[in-house]
Coordinates of C-alpha atoms and ligand atoms in Angstrom, one line a residue:
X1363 CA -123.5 -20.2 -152.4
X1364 CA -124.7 -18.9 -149.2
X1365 CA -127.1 -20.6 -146.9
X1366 CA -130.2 -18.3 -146.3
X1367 CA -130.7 -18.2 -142.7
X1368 CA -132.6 -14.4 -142.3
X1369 CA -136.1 -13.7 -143.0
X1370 CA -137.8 -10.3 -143.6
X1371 CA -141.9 -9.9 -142.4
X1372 CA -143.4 -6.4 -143.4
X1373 CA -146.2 -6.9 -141.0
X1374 CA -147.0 -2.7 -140.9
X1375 CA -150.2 -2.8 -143.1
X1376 CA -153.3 -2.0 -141.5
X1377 CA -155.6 -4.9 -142.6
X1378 CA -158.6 -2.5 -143.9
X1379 CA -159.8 -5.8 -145.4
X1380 CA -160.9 -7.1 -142.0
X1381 CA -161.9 -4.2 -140.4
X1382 CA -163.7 -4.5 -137.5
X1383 CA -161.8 -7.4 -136.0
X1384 CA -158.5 -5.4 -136.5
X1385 CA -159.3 -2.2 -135.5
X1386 CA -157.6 -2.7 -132.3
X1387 CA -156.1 -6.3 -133.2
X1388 CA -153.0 -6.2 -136.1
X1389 CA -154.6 -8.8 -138.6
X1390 CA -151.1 -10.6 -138.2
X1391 CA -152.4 -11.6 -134.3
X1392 CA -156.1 -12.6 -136.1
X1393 CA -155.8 -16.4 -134.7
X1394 CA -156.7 -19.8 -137.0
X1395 CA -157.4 -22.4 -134.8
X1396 CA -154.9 -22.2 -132.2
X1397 CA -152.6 -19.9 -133.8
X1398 CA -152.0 -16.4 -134.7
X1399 CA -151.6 -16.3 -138.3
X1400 CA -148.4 -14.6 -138.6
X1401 CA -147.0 -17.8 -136.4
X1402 CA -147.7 -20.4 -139.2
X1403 CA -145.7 -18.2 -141.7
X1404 CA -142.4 -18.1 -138.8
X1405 CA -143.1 -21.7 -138.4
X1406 CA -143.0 -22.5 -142.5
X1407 CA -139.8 -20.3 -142.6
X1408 CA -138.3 -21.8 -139.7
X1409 CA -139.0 -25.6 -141.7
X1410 CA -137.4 -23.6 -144.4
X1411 CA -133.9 -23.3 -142.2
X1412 CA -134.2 -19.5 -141.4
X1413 CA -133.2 -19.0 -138.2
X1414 CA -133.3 -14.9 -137.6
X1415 CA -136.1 -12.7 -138.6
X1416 CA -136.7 -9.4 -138.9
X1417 CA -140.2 -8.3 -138.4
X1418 CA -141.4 -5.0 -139.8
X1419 CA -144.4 -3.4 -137.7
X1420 CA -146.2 0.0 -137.5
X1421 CA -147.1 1.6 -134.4
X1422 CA -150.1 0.2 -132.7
X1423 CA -149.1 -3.7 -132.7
X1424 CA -147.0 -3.9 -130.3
X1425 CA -148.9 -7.4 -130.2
X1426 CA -146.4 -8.8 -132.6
X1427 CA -143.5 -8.1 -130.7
X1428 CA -145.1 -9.4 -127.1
X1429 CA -146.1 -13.0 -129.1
X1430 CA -142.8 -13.7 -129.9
X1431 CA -140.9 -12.8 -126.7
X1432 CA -140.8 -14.9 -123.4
X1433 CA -143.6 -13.6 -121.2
X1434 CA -141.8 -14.5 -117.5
X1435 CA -145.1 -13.6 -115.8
X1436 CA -147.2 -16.1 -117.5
X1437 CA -144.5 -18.7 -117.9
X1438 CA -144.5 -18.4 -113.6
X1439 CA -148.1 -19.1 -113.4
X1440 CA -148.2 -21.9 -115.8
X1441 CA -145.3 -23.5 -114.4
X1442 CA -146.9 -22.7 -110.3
X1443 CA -150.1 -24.6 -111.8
X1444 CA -148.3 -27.7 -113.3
X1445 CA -150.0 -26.7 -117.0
X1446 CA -146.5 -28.3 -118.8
X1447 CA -148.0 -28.8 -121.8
X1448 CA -149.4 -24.8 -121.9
X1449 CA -145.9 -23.8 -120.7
X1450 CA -144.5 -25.7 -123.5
X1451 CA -146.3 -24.4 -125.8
X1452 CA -145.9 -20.7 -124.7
X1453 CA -141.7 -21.3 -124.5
X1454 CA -141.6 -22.9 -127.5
X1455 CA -142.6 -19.7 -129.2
X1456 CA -139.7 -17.9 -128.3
X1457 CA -137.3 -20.6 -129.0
X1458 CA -138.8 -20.8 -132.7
X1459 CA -135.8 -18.3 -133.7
X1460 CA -134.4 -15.0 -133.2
X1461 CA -136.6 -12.2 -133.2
X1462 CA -135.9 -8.5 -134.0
X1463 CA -138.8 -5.8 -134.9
X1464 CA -138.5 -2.0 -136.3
X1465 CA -140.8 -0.1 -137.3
X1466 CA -141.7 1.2 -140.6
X1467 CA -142.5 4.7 -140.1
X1468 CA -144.8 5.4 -142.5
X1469 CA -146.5 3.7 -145.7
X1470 CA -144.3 4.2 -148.3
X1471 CA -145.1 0.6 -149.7
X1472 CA -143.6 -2.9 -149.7
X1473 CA -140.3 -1.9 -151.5
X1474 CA -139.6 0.8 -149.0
X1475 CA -140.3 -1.7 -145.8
X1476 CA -138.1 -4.4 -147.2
X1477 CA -135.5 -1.7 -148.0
X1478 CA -135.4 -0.8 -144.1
X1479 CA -133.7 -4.4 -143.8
X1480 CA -130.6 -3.2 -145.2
X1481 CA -128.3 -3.1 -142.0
X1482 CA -129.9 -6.1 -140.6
X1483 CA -129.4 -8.3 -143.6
X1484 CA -125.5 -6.7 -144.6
X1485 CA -124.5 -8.2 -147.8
X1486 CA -126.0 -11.9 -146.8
X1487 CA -129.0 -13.5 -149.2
X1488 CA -132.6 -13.4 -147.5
X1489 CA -136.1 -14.7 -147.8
X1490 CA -139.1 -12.1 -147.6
X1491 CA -142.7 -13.7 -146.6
X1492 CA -145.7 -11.8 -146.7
X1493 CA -147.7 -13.0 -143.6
X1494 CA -150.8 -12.5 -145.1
X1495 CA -150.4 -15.4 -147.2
X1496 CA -150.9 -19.0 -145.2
X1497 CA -149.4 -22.0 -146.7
X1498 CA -149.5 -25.2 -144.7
X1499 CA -146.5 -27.0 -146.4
X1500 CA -143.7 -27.4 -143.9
X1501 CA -141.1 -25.0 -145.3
X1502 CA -141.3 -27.0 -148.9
X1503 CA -141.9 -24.2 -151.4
X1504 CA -139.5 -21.7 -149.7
X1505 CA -136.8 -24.8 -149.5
X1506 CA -136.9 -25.4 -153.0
X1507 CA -136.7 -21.3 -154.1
X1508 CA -133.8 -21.3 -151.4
X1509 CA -131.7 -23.8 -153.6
X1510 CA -132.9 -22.3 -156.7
X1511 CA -131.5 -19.2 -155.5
X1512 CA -128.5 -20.8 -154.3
X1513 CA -128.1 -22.8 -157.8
X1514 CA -128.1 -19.3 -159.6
X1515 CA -128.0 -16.4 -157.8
X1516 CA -130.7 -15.3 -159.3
X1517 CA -134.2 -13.3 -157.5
X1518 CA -136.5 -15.7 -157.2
X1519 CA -140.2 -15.1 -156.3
X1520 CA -143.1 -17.5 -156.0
X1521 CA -146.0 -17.6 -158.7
X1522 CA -149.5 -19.1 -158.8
X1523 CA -151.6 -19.2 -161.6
X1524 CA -155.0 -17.5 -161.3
X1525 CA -158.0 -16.5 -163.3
X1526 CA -157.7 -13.0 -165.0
X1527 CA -159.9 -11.2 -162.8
X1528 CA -157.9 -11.8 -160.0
X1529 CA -154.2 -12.1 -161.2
X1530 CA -154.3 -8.3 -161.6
X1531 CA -154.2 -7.9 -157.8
X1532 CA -151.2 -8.6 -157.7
X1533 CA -147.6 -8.8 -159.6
X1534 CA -147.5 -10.2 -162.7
X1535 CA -144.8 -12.1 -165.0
X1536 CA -144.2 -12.3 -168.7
X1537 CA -142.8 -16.1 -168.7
X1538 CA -140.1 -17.1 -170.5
X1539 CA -138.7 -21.0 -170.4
X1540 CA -140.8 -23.2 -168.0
X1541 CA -138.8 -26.0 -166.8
X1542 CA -141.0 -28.2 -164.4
X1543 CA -141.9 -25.6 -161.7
X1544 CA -139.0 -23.1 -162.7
X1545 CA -140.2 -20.1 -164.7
X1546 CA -137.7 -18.0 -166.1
X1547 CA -139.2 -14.2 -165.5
X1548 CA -138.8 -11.8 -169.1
X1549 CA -141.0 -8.7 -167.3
X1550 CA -142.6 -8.4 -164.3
X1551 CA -145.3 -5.9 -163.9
X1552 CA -146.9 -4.8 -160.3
X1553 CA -150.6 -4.7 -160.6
X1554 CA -151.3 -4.1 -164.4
X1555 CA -154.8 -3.1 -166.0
X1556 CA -156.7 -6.7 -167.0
X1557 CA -156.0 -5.8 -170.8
X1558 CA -152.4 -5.4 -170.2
X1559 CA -151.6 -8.7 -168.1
X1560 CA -149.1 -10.6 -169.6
X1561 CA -150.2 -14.0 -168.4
X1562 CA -152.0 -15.6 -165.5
X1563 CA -148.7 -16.4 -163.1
X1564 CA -149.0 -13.9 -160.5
X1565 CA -146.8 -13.1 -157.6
X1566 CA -148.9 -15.0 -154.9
X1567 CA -147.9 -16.3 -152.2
X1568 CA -145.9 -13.8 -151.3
X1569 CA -142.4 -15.1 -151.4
X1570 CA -139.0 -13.9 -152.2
X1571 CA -135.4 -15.3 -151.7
X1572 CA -133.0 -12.0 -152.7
X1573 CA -129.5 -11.3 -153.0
X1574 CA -128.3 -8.6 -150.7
X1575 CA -127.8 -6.4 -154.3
X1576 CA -131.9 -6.0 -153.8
X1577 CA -131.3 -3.2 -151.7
X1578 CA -129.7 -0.6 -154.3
X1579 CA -132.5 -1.7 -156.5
X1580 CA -134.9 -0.6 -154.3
X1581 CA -133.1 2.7 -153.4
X1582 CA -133.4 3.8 -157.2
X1583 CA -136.9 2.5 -157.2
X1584 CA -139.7 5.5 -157.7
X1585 CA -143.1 5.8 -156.8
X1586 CA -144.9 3.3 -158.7
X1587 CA -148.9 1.8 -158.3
X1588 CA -150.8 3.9 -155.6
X1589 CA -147.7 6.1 -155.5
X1590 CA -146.0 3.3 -153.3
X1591 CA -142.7 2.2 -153.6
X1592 CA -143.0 -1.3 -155.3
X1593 CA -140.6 -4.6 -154.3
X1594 CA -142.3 -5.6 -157.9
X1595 CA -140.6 -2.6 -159.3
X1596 CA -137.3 -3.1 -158.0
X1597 CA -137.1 -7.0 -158.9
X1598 CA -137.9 -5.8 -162.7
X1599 CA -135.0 -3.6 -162.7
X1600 CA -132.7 -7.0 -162.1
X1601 CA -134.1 -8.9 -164.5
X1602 CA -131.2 -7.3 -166.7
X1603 CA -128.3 -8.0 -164.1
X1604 CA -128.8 -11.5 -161.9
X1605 CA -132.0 -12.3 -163.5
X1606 CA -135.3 -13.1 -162.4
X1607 CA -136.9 -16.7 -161.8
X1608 CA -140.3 -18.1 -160.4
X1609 CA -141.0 -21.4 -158.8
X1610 CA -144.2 -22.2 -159.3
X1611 CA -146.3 -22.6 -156.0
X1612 CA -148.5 -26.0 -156.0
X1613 CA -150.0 -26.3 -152.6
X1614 CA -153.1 -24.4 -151.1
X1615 CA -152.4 -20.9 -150.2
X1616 CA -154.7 -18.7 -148.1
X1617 CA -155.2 -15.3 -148.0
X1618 CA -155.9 -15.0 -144.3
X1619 CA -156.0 -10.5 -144.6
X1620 CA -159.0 -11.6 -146.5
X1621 CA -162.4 -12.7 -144.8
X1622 CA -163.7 -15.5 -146.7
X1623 CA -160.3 -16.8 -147.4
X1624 CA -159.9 -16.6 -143.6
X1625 CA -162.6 -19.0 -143.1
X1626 CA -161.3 -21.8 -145.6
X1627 CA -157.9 -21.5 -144.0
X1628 CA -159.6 -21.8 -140.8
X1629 CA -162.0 -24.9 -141.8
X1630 CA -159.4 -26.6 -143.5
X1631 CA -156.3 -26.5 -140.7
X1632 CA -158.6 -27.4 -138.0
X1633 CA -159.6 -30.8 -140.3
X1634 CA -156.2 -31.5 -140.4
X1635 CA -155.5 -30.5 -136.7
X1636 CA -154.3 -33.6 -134.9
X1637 CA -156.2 -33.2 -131.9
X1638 CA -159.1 -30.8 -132.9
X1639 CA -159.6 -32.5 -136.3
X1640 CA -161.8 -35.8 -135.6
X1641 CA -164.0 -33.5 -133.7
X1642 CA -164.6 -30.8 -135.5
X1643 CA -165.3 -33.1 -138.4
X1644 CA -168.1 -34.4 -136.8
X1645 CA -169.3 -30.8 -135.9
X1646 CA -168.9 -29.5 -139.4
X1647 CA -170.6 -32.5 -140.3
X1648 CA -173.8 -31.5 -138.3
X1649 CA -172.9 -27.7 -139.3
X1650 CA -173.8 -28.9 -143.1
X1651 CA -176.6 -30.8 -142.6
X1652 CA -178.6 -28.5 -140.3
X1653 CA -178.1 -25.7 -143.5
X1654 CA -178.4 -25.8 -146.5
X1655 CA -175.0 -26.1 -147.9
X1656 CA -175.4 -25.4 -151.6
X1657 CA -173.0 -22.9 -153.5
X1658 CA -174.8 -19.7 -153.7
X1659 CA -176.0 -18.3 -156.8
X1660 CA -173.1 -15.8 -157.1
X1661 CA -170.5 -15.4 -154.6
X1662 CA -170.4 -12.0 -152.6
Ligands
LIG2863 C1 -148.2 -7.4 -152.6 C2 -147.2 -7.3 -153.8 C3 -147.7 -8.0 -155.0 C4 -148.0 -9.5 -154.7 C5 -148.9 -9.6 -153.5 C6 -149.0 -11.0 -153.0 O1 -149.4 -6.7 -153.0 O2 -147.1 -5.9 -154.1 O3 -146.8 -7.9 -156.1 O4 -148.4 -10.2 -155.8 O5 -148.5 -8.8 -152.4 O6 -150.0 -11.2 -152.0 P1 -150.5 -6.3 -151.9 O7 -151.3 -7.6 -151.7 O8 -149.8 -6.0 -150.6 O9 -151.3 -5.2 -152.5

């Protein structure tokens, strides 16, 4: 079976949730420590083996698309000033991988960005990662659904298990068999009313590995939820044919299109930031004894 080597971003949203900071800024360029956040999701792809990506964008980021390039002008400086260890770290950006951007015209949903892969991705498997998401796991959870999918041949997506309330954001699965962290997927269902979710697995992070067949299922995919086309949508309709599996996600995930979320990803990669981390222990340290850092009464 195929080894998966392309990824898929859809990076065109417009990150409403973090409005001001991305009126002008795409929420993808919003940094965490040291990094924009869409570069720890290349980076955890690129541990993962894939080695070409295929980022989806909307006008008015053109951000995206400068971060990953060379940038000659400011490679000349930093080389002319002896900064080797900036210039390393700029080069090494655009050496992560191949890049290649289009632009998703307008917002006909998730399904219909990841359908406008279909030339770039010819009849080859492919991960999708939504960049919203932030896992700190070195490629691990997206190297184990790339053998799962190269074991079967199957869809696979990536589940979490989360309270009611909140599992109804997103997609939702019907389990069948659990085997360790394989769930075998009987109905998937994108975004269903609390009284109607099937279980508590949701489709969080956001993390597919797909046949190349995807993309006929997402041609004969309506309007579902919001009257978007749905990627949800599309994987339920193979459930039938190559069937449908979930590996169960077991690290920390972060929602970084979402403020507070942003602020735990941010907290918690700069503790474990090899030269920021000693130091900014010590100042969170001072951080939580000058407040008064007890959980609120309700959280907002
Ligand atoms: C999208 C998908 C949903 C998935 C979620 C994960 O929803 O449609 O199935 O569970 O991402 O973050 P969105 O968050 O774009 O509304």
């Amino acid at each position: 079976m195929a080894h998966v080597r392309k990824a898929v971003i859809p990076a065109a949203g417009l990150g409403t949730r973090f409005l001001p900071a991305t009126k002008v800024v795409p929420k993808e360029m919003l940094p965490i420590v040291d990094r924009p956040a869409i570069q720890y999701v290349i980076e955890e792809a690129v541990a993962a083996g894939i080695e070409d990506f295929l980022i989806i964008t909307a006008p008015s980021k053109k951000a995206l698309e400068d971060h990953f390039d060379r940038s000659f002008e400011l490679e000349a400086l930093l080389e002319s000033r002896s900064k080797d260890a900036a210039l390393d770290e700029v080069r090494r950006i655009s050496e992560l991988a191949k890049f290649h951007f289009t632009r998703q015209g307008a917002p006909l949903g998730l399904g219909h960005a990841i359908g406008m892969a279909r030339n770039y991705v010819g009849d080859e498997s492919f991960a999708v990662l939504l960049p919203d998401d932030i896992l700190v796991d070195q490629g691990a959870l997206l190297s184990q659904m790339i053998s799962q999918h190269a074991e079967t041949g199957s869809v696979i997506v990536a589940a979490g298990h989360y309270p009611l309330e909140e599992v109804v954001s997103y997609g939702v699965i019907d389990p069948g068999e659990i085997k360790g962290d394989v769930i075998n997927v009987n109905s998937i269902v994108e975004k269903p009313p609390i009284a109607e979710a099937a279980s508590n697995y949701g489709l969080a992070p956001g993390r597919y590995v797909f046949p190349s067949s995807i993309f006929d299922a997402i041609d004969a995919t309506k309007p579902g939820v919001g009257g978007e086309i749905q990627i949800t949508d599309a994987i339920a309709s193979m459930i039938s044919g190559v069937g449908v599996q979930a590996t169960l996600n077991r690290n920390d995930r972060y929602d970084a299109g979402q403020k507070l979320d942003w602020l735990r990803a941010t907290v918690e990669i700069a503790l474990d930031h090899d030269e920021l981390g000693p130091g900014f222990r010590d100042v969170l340290a001072q951080i939580i004894a000058k407040h008064d850092v007890t959980p609120a009464q309700s959280t907002p």
